[in-house]
Amino acid sequence: MGRGDAMVDGAAGELRRWVREAGGCLVVDGAMGTELEAHGADLQDELWSARCLVSAPHLIRKVHLDYLEAGANIITTASYQATLQGFQSRGLSREQSEALLRQSVEIAQEARAIFLEGRSKGPYAARENEARSTERRPVLVAASVGSYGAYLADGSEYTGDYGRSVTKESLKKFHRRRLQVLAEAGPDLIAFETIPNKLEAQAYCELLEENDIRIPAWFSFTSKDGANAASGDPITDCAAVADSCRRVAAVGVNCTAPRLIHGLILAITKVTSKPVVVYPNTGETYVAETKEWVESAGGGGASATDFVSFVGKWRQAGASLEGGCCRTSPATVRAIGRALREADAAVADIDDYDDFPAVAVL
Ligand SMILES: [Zn+2]
């Protein structure tokens, strides 16, 4: 990390300020795609959740609002699988496609406005206690950029296998305009999600620089073994790429089994001091052919309760942004927030002991 470089603290520094304002950690929302499906949306389509940008924007707004009500500090837009190439292959014009990308950000901003307004004058007596403890909590919109594998819709975000013809330049070309459009829509953060390999992280890093994107970004990788990104590139190599990029504010892992997360946090914190973001799935496996999630061979699936039992451990290991990915829900996010508050209260208690004479600790 180029210390002394003002921009380094620009991106990571701004995010750190939000983390501080939230009391030490930020709650990221849960799944968008699978939550839309849980509400009855049919996403058996190559555009997946992006399909709802066209057909059911009100549903997307509802999911954002549900996560805000559940205590999320960060809501992630429905642009994960929204690409100009994907929309245009469906016959939409370039203008229409760009408008849909912008709308993904606008829908989230609208949900935030409704949420904040409701809190200032709305009837939230029943939520009073909870509202008070989170009164000044930051509420941020992260524009989702799914990996190239998400566009391919063949599950390759979980294998990192893009084939030989895909180069850093072709990845840059693929993501460039989409990134520009999303950035121009004015989100607070850009979430590069389910990155399966080092090459794509390098491409993003160069794009952020070349396009002078000043919105703090996070790079979030997928892993199947707890030590490497999905492609087999060591997670430390991937995190080091993110660390070297001054526009990157946080580094982490998403859509990965909960049981693998602890080791990954420990590995990532070896190579970067940037904030760490984790938002695992429930531990099930995605089958691209049928577009379904199935129980992983040998188990490993985590119920909401199991998932939440990990939260404090991840916090201790160094994660300061936590949420959920596929198959998690507002209930998971509510439980994550509660577990994080408990973990931080426990740490505060231990700190208090320092003020007592040693004998009092015994
Ligand atoms: Zn996911």
XYZ file of C-alpha atoms and ligand atoms in Angstrom:
363
model
C 0.000 0.000 0.000
C 1.448 3.335 -1.022
C 1.382 5.054 2.350
C 1.445 8.812 2.251
C -0.757 8.803 -0.788
C -3.782 10.929 0.058
C -6.156 8.876 -2.113
C -5.410 5.725 -0.135
C -7.046 7.225 2.839
C -9.568 8.826 0.533
C -11.382 5.629 -0.347
C -10.661 3.455 2.688
C -10.767 6.512 4.976
C -14.274 7.465 3.960
C -15.517 3.951 4.520
C -13.715 3.810 7.878
C -15.564 6.970 8.897
C -18.908 5.305 8.125
C -17.811 2.229 10.044
C -16.969 4.424 13.053
C -20.245 6.305 12.805
C -22.092 2.999 12.860
C -20.314 2.028 16.075
C -17.559 -0.208 14.722
C -19.187 -2.219 11.990
C -21.605 -1.867 9.129
C -24.399 -4.314 8.419
C -24.587 -5.209 4.736
C -27.944 -6.394 3.371
C -28.713 -9.957 2.301
C -29.556 -11.573 -1.021
C -31.317 -9.589 -3.712
C -31.790 -12.241 -6.430
C -32.944 -15.131 -4.285
C -35.043 -12.786 -2.129
C -36.874 -11.569 -5.231
C -37.512 -15.215 -6.036
C -38.799 -15.762 -2.524
C -41.343 -13.048 -3.314
C -42.475 -14.981 -6.352
C -40.378 -13.376 -9.105
C -39.440 -15.813 -11.843
C -35.720 -15.275 -12.471
C -35.081 -18.414 -14.535
C -33.395 -16.254 -17.078
C -29.931 -15.162 -18.077
C -30.617 -11.670 -16.765
C -31.567 -13.150 -13.373
C -32.384 -10.385 -10.882
C -31.877 -7.733 -13.583
C -35.091 -9.023 -15.143
C -37.010 -7.327 -12.338
C -35.535 -3.955 -13.287
C -37.766 -4.236 -16.310
C -40.724 -6.151 -14.953
C -40.970 -5.461 -11.219
C -39.029 -2.439 -9.954
C -41.533 -2.075 -7.087
C -40.484 -5.515 -5.847
C -36.820 -4.497 -5.848
C -37.727 -1.419 -3.829
C -39.640 -3.568 -1.379
C -36.656 -5.874 -0.878
C -34.394 -2.850 -0.248
C -36.904 -1.488 2.263
C -37.188 -4.851 4.011
C -33.426 -4.905 4.477
C -33.389 -1.340 5.781
C -36.146 -2.173 8.239
C -34.088 -5.188 9.280
C -31.199 -2.889 10.192
C -28.949 -2.929 7.113
C -26.558 0.005 6.755
C -25.781 -0.867 3.158
C -28.259 -1.858 0.477
C -26.873 -3.351 -2.712
C -28.503 -2.543 -6.045
C -30.135 -5.100 -8.317
C -27.478 -4.550 -10.987
C -25.475 -7.693 -10.203
C -26.450 -9.365 -13.441
C -27.484 -6.193 -15.271
C -25.140 -5.622 -18.175
C -25.414 -3.560 -21.312
C -24.493 -6.637 -23.320
C -27.186 -8.710 -21.601
C -29.913 -6.116 -22.128
C -28.934 -5.456 -25.721
C -29.006 -9.152 -26.534
C -32.681 -8.931 -25.509
C -33.302 -6.276 -28.066
C -33.113 -3.228 -25.813
C -31.355 -0.189 -27.219
C -28.167 1.129 -25.721
C -30.067 4.075 -24.217
C -32.694 1.828 -22.671
C -30.010 -0.466 -21.279
C -28.111 2.399 -19.716
C -31.344 3.763 -18.263
C -32.024 0.405 -16.593
C -28.588 0.419 -14.999
C -29.185 3.931 -13.672
C -32.592 2.875 -12.401
C -31.046 0.131 -10.297
C -29.270 2.858 -8.325
C -32.286 5.177 -8.312
C -34.569 2.462 -6.914
C -32.186 1.921 -3.998
C -31.869 5.673 -3.418
C -35.642 5.954 -3.458
C -35.976 3.145 -0.910
C -33.490 4.919 1.318
C -35.425 8.190 1.045
C -38.679 6.442 1.930
C -37.011 4.709 4.853
C -35.397 7.851 6.242
C -38.496 9.917 5.811
C -40.614 7.271 7.477
C -38.270 7.343 10.407
C -38.371 11.071 10.869
C -42.107 11.437 10.925
C -43.532 7.971 10.612
C -45.372 5.821 13.068
C -42.500 3.801 14.382
C -43.436 3.656 18.005
C -43.256 -0.115 17.932
C -39.704 0.077 16.684
C -38.795 2.911 19.018
C -36.123 1.086 21.003
C -34.436 -0.291 17.987
C -34.718 2.974 16.112
C -33.083 4.861 18.941
C -30.026 2.674 19.073
C -29.487 3.109 15.357
C -30.616 6.713 15.157
C -27.554 8.092 13.470
C -26.677 5.008 11.537
C -25.308 5.534 8.028
C -27.568 4.260 5.273
C -25.605 3.702 2.096
C -26.305 2.543 -1.439
C -23.757 0.179 -2.993
C -23.955 -0.291 -6.764
C -23.438 -3.963 -7.512
C -21.124 -5.016 -10.310
C -21.322 -8.760 -10.814
C -18.339 -10.518 -12.326
C -18.073 -11.491 -15.983
C -19.057 -15.012 -14.910
C -22.397 -13.659 -13.685
C -23.101 -12.324 -17.179
C -22.162 -15.654 -18.728
C -24.816 -17.179 -16.457
C -23.017 -20.526 -16.504
C -21.897 -20.539 -12.880
C -18.343 -19.501 -13.773
C -18.284 -16.933 -10.991
C -17.889 -20.037 -8.822
C -15.138 -21.633 -10.909
C -13.227 -18.645 -12.242
C -12.891 -20.527 -15.470
C -13.344 -17.912 -18.170
C -11.437 -19.772 -20.875
C -8.262 -18.695 -22.612
C -9.791 -16.111 -24.840
C -10.665 -13.878 -21.892
C -7.907 -11.429 -21.094
C -7.551 -8.481 -18.772
C -8.240 -6.198 -21.728
C -11.385 -8.044 -22.760
C -12.662 -7.919 -19.186
C -11.980 -4.181 -19.047
C -13.799 -3.701 -22.294
C -16.736 -5.712 -20.997
C -17.087 -3.775 -17.719
C -16.057 -0.232 -18.723
C -19.274 1.467 -19.814
C -21.368 -0.298 -17.206
C -19.060 0.939 -14.463
C -19.191 4.488 -15.829
C -22.990 4.505 -15.974
C -23.352 3.080 -12.467
C -20.828 5.564 -11.066
C -22.591 8.497 -12.745
C -25.831 7.500 -11.025
C -24.200 8.538 -7.738
C -24.121 5.511 -5.419
C -22.147 5.810 -2.149
C -20.144 2.684 -2.865
C -19.397 0.314 -5.709
C -19.520 -3.375 -4.815
C -17.547 -5.590 -7.170
C -19.025 -8.938 -6.220
C -18.259 -12.651 -6.592
C -14.878 -12.043 -8.232
C -13.530 -15.525 -8.959
C -9.948 -14.735 -9.959
C -7.044 -12.323 -9.806
C -7.331 -11.280 -13.445
C -10.736 -9.699 -13.008
C -9.576 -7.847 -9.876
C -6.683 -6.426 -11.893
C -9.066 -5.371 -14.638
C -11.328 -3.584 -12.125
C -8.374 -1.903 -10.520
C -7.226 -0.445 -13.833
C -10.750 0.610 -14.772
C -11.187 2.497 -11.499
C -7.962 4.394 -12.165
C -8.453 5.053 -15.860
C -11.991 6.310 -15.367
C -11.084 8.314 -12.284
C -13.883 6.712 -10.276
C -13.890 8.445 -6.911
C -16.630 6.423 -5.300
C -15.159 4.031 -2.730
C -15.252 0.478 -4.046
C -15.000 -2.932 -2.468
C -13.620 -6.058 -4.069
C -15.322 -9.221 -2.908
C -14.100 -12.658 -4.014
C -15.665 -16.144 -3.992
C -13.958 -19.214 -2.617
C -14.706 -22.903 -2.486
C -11.884 -24.079 -0.236
C -11.234 -21.312 2.250
C -7.727 -20.526 0.997
C -8.063 -19.661 -2.676
C -10.436 -17.708 -4.846
C -12.777 -19.913 -6.888
C -10.263 -20.100 -9.756
C -7.500 -21.430 -7.513
C -5.637 -18.105 -7.316
C -4.539 -17.741 -3.659
C -6.878 -15.384 -1.830
C -3.813 -13.564 -0.512
C -2.758 -12.766 -4.118
C -6.255 -11.527 -4.925
C -6.471 -9.423 -1.770
C -3.021 -8.012 -2.505
C -4.282 -6.731 -5.863
C -7.144 -4.995 -4.060
C -4.741 -3.659 -1.459
C -2.507 -2.127 -4.097
C -5.434 -0.257 -5.644
C -5.869 3.099 -3.952
C -9.499 3.354 -5.044
C -10.435 0.200 -3.176
C -11.904 0.881 0.244
C -12.545 -2.674 1.455
C -11.677 -6.238 0.523
C -13.530 -9.430 1.267
C -15.551 -12.455 0.319
C -19.177 -13.088 -0.647
C -21.387 -15.940 -1.864
C -19.139 -18.441 -0.144
C -19.990 -21.044 2.510
C -20.041 -19.630 6.055
C -17.676 -22.323 7.363
C -14.908 -21.052 5.052
C -15.140 -17.391 5.992
C -13.033 -17.303 9.173
C -9.900 -18.647 7.515
C -10.368 -16.319 4.574
C -10.575 -13.268 6.844
C -7.358 -14.325 8.567
C -5.623 -14.713 5.191
C -6.901 -11.393 3.841
C -5.863 -9.420 6.928
C -2.316 -10.727 6.442
C -1.977 -8.724 3.244
C -4.129 -5.651 3.779
C -5.147 -3.269 6.508
C -8.190 -2.088 4.568
C -11.598 -2.859 6.116
C -12.760 -6.425 5.456
C -16.246 -7.172 4.127
C -17.882 -10.609 4.345
C -21.333 -11.653 3.191
C -21.528 -15.410 2.783
C -24.376 -17.409 1.298
C -26.104 -20.096 3.342
C -23.605 -22.759 2.315
C -25.691 -24.367 -0.382
C -24.312 -24.901 -3.877
C -25.562 -23.255 -7.059
C -26.236 -25.579 -9.980
C -25.981 -23.504 -13.152
C -27.757 -26.033 -15.394
C -30.950 -25.989 -13.376
C -30.396 -22.549 -11.836
C -31.126 -24.027 -8.430
C -29.458 -24.069 -5.038
C -28.931 -27.507 -3.522
C -27.611 -28.798 -0.229
C -23.812 -29.149 -0.577
C -22.373 -32.651 -0.707
C -21.381 -33.620 2.819
C -23.589 -30.959 4.342
C -22.094 -27.587 5.144
C -25.325 -25.702 4.668
C -25.951 -23.204 7.437
C -29.329 -22.377 8.883
C -29.925 -18.746 9.825
C -29.053 -19.676 13.402
C -25.794 -21.428 12.411
C -24.886 -18.530 10.195
C -25.365 -16.037 12.950
C -23.304 -18.089 15.383
C -20.286 -17.267 13.200
C -20.851 -13.536 13.128
C -18.963 -12.623 16.322
C -16.034 -14.822 15.327
C -15.745 -13.055 11.951
C -15.877 -9.725 13.730
C -13.061 -10.782 16.066
C -11.001 -12.017 13.140
C -11.190 -8.535 11.635
C -14.322 -8.140 9.503
C -16.019 -4.773 9.940
C -18.710 -5.112 7.264
C -20.955 -8.173 7.486
C -24.070 -9.274 5.683
C -25.461 -12.147 3.673
C -25.500 -13.335 0.073
C -27.656 -15.845 -1.775
C -30.531 -17.453 0.122
C -30.175 -15.126 3.094
C -33.127 -12.891 3.972
C -34.120 -9.854 6.032
C -34.409 -12.214 9.022
C -30.751 -13.180 8.580
C -29.745 -9.524 8.389
C -31.681 -8.668 11.536
C -29.928 -11.515 13.351
C -26.522 -10.441 12.005
C -27.067 -6.907 13.349
C -28.036 -8.260 16.738
C -25.041 -10.621 16.851
C -22.668 -7.824 15.862
C -23.983 -5.576 18.611
C -23.535 -8.407 21.096
C -20.002 -9.108 19.875
C -19.051 -5.452 20.233
C -20.650 -5.199 23.658
C -18.612 -8.218 24.770
C -15.421 -6.553 23.564
C -16.383 -3.326 25.351
C -16.840 -5.331 28.575
C -13.373 -6.816 28.241
C -11.953 -3.329 27.630
C -13.677 -2.158 30.802
C -11.822 -4.798 32.772
C -8.588 -3.059 31.870
C -9.630 -0.223 34.145
C -9.847 -2.536 37.154
C -6.945 -3.785 39.231
C -5.715 -7.161 37.986
C -7.320 -8.948 40.882
C -10.756 -7.800 39.790
C -10.272 -9.592 36.496
C -9.670 -12.830 38.359
Zn -24.710 -14.817 -3.795
